Short mmCIF file of C-alpha atoms in Angstrom, two decimals:
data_model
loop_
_atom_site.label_atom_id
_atom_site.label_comp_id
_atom_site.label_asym_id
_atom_site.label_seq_id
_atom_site.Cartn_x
_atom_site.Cartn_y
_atom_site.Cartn_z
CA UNK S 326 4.09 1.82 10.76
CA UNK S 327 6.52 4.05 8.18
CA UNK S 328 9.56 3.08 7.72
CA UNK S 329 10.15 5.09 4.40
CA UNK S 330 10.88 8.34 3.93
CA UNK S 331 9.99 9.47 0.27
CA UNK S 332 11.60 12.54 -0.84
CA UNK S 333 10.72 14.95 -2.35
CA UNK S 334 6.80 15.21 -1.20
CA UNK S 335 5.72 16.93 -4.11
CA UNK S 336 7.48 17.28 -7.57
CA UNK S 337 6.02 18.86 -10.52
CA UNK S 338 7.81 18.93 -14.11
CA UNK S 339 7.18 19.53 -18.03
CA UNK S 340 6.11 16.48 -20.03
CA UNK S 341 8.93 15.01 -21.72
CA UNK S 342 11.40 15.53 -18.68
CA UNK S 343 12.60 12.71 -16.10
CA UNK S 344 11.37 12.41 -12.87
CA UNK S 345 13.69 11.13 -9.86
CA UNK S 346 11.96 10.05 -6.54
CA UNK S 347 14.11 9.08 -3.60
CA UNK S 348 13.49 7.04 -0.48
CA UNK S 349 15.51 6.35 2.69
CA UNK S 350 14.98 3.26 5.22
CA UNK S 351 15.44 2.20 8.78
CA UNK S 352 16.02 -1.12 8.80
CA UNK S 353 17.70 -4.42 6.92
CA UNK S 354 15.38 -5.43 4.61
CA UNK S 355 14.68 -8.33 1.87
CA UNK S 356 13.10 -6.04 -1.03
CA UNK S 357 12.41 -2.47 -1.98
CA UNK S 358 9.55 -2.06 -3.65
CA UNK S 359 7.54 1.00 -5.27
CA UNK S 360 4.18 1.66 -6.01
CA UNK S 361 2.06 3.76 -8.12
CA UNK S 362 -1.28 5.19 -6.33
CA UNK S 363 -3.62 7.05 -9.24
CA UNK S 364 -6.10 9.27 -7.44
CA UNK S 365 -8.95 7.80 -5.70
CA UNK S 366 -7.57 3.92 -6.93
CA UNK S 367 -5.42 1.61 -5.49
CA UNK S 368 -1.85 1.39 -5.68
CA UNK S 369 0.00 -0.55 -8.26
CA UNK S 370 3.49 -2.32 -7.92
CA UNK S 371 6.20 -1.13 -10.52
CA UNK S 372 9.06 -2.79 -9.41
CA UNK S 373 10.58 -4.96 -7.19
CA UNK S 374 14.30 -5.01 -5.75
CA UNK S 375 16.05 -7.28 -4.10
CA UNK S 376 18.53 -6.23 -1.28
CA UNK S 377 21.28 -7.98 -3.27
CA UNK S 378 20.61 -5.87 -6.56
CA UNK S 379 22.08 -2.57 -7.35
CA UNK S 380 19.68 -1.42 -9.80
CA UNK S 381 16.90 -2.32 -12.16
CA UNK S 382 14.75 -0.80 -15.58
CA UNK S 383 11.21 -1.38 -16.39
CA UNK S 384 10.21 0.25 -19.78
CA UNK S 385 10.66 3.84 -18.96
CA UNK S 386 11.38 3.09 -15.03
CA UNK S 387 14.94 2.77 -13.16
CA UNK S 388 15.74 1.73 -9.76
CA UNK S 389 18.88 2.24 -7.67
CA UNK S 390 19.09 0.89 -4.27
CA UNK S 391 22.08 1.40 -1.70
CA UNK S 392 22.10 -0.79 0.91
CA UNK S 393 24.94 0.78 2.70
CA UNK S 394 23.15 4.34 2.23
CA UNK S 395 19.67 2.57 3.45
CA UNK S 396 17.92 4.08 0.06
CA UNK S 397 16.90 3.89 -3.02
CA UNK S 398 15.98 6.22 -6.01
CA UNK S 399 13.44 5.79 -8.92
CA UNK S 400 14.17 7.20 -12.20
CA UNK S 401 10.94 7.88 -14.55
CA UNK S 402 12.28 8.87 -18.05
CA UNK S 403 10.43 10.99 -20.95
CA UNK S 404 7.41 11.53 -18.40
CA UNK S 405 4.41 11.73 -19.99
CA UNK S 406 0.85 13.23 -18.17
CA UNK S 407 -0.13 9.92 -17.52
CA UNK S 408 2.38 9.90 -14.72
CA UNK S 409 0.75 12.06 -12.95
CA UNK S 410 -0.10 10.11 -9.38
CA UNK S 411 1.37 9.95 -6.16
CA UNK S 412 4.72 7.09 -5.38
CA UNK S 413 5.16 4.84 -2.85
CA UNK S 414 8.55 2.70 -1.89
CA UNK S 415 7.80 0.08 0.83
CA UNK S 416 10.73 -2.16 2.05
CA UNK S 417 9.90 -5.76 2.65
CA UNK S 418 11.08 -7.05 6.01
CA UNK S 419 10.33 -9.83 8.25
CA UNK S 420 6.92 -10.39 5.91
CA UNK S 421 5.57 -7.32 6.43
CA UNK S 422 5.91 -4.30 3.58
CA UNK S 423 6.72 -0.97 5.40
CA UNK S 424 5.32 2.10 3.61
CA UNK S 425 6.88 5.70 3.23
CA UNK S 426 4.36 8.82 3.18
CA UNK S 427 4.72 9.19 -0.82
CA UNK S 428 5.92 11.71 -3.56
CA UNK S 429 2.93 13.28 -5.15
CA UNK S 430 4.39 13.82 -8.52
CA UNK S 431 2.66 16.19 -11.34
CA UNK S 432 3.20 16.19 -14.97
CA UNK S 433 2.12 19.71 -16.72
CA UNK S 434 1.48 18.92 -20.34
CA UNK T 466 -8.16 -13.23 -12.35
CA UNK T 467 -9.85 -10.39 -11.81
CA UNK T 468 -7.87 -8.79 -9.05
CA UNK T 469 -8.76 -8.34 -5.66
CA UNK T 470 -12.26 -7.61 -5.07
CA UNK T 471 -13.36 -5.07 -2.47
CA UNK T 472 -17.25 -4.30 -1.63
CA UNK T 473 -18.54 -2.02 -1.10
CA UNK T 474 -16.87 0.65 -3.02
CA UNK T 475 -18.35 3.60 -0.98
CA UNK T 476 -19.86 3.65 2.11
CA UNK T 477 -21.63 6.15 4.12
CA UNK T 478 -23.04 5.20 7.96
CA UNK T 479 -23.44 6.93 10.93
CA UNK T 480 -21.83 6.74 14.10
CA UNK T 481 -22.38 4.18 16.36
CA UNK T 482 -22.94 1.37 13.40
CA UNK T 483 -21.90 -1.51 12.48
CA UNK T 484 -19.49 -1.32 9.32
CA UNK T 485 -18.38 -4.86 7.73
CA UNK T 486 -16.06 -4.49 4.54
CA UNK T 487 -15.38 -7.22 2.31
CA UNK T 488 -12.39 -8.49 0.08
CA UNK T 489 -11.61 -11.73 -2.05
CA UNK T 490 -8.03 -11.89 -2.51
CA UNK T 491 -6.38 -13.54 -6.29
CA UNK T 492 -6.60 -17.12 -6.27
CA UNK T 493 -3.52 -18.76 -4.84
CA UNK T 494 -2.34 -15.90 -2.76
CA UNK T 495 -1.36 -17.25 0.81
CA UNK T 496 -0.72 -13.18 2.27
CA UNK T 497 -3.71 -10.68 2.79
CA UNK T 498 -3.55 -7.64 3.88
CA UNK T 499 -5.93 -4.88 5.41
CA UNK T 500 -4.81 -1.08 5.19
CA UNK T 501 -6.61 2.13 6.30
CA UNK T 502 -5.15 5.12 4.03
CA UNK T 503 -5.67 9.05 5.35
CA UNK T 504 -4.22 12.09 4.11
CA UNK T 505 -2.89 12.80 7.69
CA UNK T 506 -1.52 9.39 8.98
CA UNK T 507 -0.83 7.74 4.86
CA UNK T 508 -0.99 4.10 4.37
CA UNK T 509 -1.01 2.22 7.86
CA UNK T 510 -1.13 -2.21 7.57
CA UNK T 511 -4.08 -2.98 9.65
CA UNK T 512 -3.93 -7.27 9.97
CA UNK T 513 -1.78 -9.41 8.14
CA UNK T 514 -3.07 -13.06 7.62
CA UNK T 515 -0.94 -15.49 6.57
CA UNK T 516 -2.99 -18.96 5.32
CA UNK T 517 -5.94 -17.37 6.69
CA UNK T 518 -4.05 -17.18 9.98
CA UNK T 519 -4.10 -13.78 11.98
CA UNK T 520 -0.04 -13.42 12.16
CA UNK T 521 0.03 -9.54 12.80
CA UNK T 522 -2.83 -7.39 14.44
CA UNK T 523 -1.05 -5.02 15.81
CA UNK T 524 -1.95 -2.04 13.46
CA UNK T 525 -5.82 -2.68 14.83
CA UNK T 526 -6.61 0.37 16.48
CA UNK T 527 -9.00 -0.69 18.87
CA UNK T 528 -11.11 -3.51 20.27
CA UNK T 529 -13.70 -2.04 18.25
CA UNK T 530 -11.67 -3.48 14.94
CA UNK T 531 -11.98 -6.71 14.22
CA UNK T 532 -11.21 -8.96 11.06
CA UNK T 533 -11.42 -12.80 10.36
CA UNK T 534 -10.59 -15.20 7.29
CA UNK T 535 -13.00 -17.96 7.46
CA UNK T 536 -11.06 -19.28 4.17
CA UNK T 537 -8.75 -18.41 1.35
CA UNK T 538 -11.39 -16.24 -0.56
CA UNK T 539 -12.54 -13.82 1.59
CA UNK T 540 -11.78 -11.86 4.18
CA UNK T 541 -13.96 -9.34 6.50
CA UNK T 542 -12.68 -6.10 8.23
CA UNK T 543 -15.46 -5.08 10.72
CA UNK T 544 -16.05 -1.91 12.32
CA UNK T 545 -18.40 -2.05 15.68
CA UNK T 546 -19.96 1.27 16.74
CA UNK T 547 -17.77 3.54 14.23
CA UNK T 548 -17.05 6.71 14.75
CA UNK T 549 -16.57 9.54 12.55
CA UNK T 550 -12.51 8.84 12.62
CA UNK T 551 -12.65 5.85 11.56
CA UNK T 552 -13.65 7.71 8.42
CA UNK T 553 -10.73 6.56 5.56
CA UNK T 554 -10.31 4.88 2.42
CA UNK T 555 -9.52 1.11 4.07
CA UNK T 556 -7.46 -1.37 1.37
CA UNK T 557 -7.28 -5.09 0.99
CA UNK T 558 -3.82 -6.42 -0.53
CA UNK T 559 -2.85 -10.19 -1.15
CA UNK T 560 0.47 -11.52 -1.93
CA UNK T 561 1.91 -15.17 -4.11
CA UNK T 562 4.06 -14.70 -0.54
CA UNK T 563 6.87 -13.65 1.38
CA UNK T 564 9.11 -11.38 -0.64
CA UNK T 565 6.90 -10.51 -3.02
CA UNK T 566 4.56 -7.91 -4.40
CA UNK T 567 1.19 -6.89 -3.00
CA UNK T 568 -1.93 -6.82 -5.13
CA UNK T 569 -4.27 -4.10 -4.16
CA UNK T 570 -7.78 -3.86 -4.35
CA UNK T 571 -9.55 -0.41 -4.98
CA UNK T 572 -10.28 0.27 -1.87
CA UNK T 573 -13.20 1.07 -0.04
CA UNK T 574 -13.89 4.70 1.30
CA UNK T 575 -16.06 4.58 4.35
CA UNK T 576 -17.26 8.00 5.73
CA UNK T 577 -18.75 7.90 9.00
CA UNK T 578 -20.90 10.89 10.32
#
């Protein structure tokens, strides 16, 4: 089942600019989590957080997560083409991780 | 460790037979995972086993689905006759646990014609 709602579905920027991803929920949940997904591979966690946490960095990654809004934004900075790859939140609830349909996100060099 | 472990990579079979795929989750993860991934219907959580316990099959699509855990290190996702739309790339995930992050293998695209 989907619970997430990744907006937008595509985005496509220069190299060197950021990148913002957003991604709206149903339910209460424990966690927010997002995932990378290169073509053809699997998909890679980036960052986990908590219902209790506002926001959180990783290197060149930032999360934001309103609870009260139900959603959650990730913030790539200085992209670079290596980016390029589709983006995944899932929101952890009751054991089970709850996947939105993805941002396909581009980087032109 | 070397990650989660998926075979077969590819696999091509023709309707009506048998399909088993296979994963070994990371040593010490109690939470696996089985996920079919299509461009029309995205990333949809097959099974969830929880010590190697069935907790959640309701993402099984049919009776012709099936998927056991005879122990921590491997898990099988059978298919029994497939059918062309069963054609998808089909994930295996583990997990340290509740609350935390899943560990994806890479997946095993099964075509079916």
């Amino acid at each position: 089942s989907q619970q997430g709602e990744e907006d937008p579905q595509a985005l496509s920027i220069q190299e060197g600019e950021n990148a913002t991803m957003n991604c709206s929920y149903k339910t209460s949940i424990n966690n927010l989590q997002w995932y990378r997904q290169n073509s053809g591979r699997g998909l890679v966690h980036l960052i986990l957080i908590r219902s209790n946490e506002r926001e959180k960095h990783s290197g060149r990654l930032r999360v934001t997560l309103d609870t009260s809004k139900k959603s959650s934004s990730l913030l790539i900075t200085a992209s670079r083409a290596a980016d390029t790859a589709s983006y995944f939140c899932a929101t952890e609830s009751n054991y089970q991780l709850i996947w939105g349909a993805g941002t396909k996100l581009i980087i032109k060099p | 460790d070397a990650g989660v472990i998926q075979s077969p990579r590819h696999e091509v079979t023709e309707m009506g037979q048998e399909v088993t795929l296979r994963c070994k989750p990371i040593s010490g993860h109690n939470s696996l995972f089985w996920y079919r991934q299509t461009m029309m219907r995205g990333l949809e959580l097959l099974i969830y086993f929880n010590n190697n316990v069935p907790i959640d099959d309701s993402g099984m699509p049919e009776d012709r689905f099936s998927a056991k855990m005879p122990n921590a290190s491997f898990s099988t996702l059978k298919i029994q006759p497939s059918e062309p739309r069963d054609s998808a790339v089909y994930f295996c995930a583990s997990s340290p646990g509740t609350y935390s992050e899943a560990f994806f293998g890479q997946g095993t695209r099964l075509t079916v014609v």
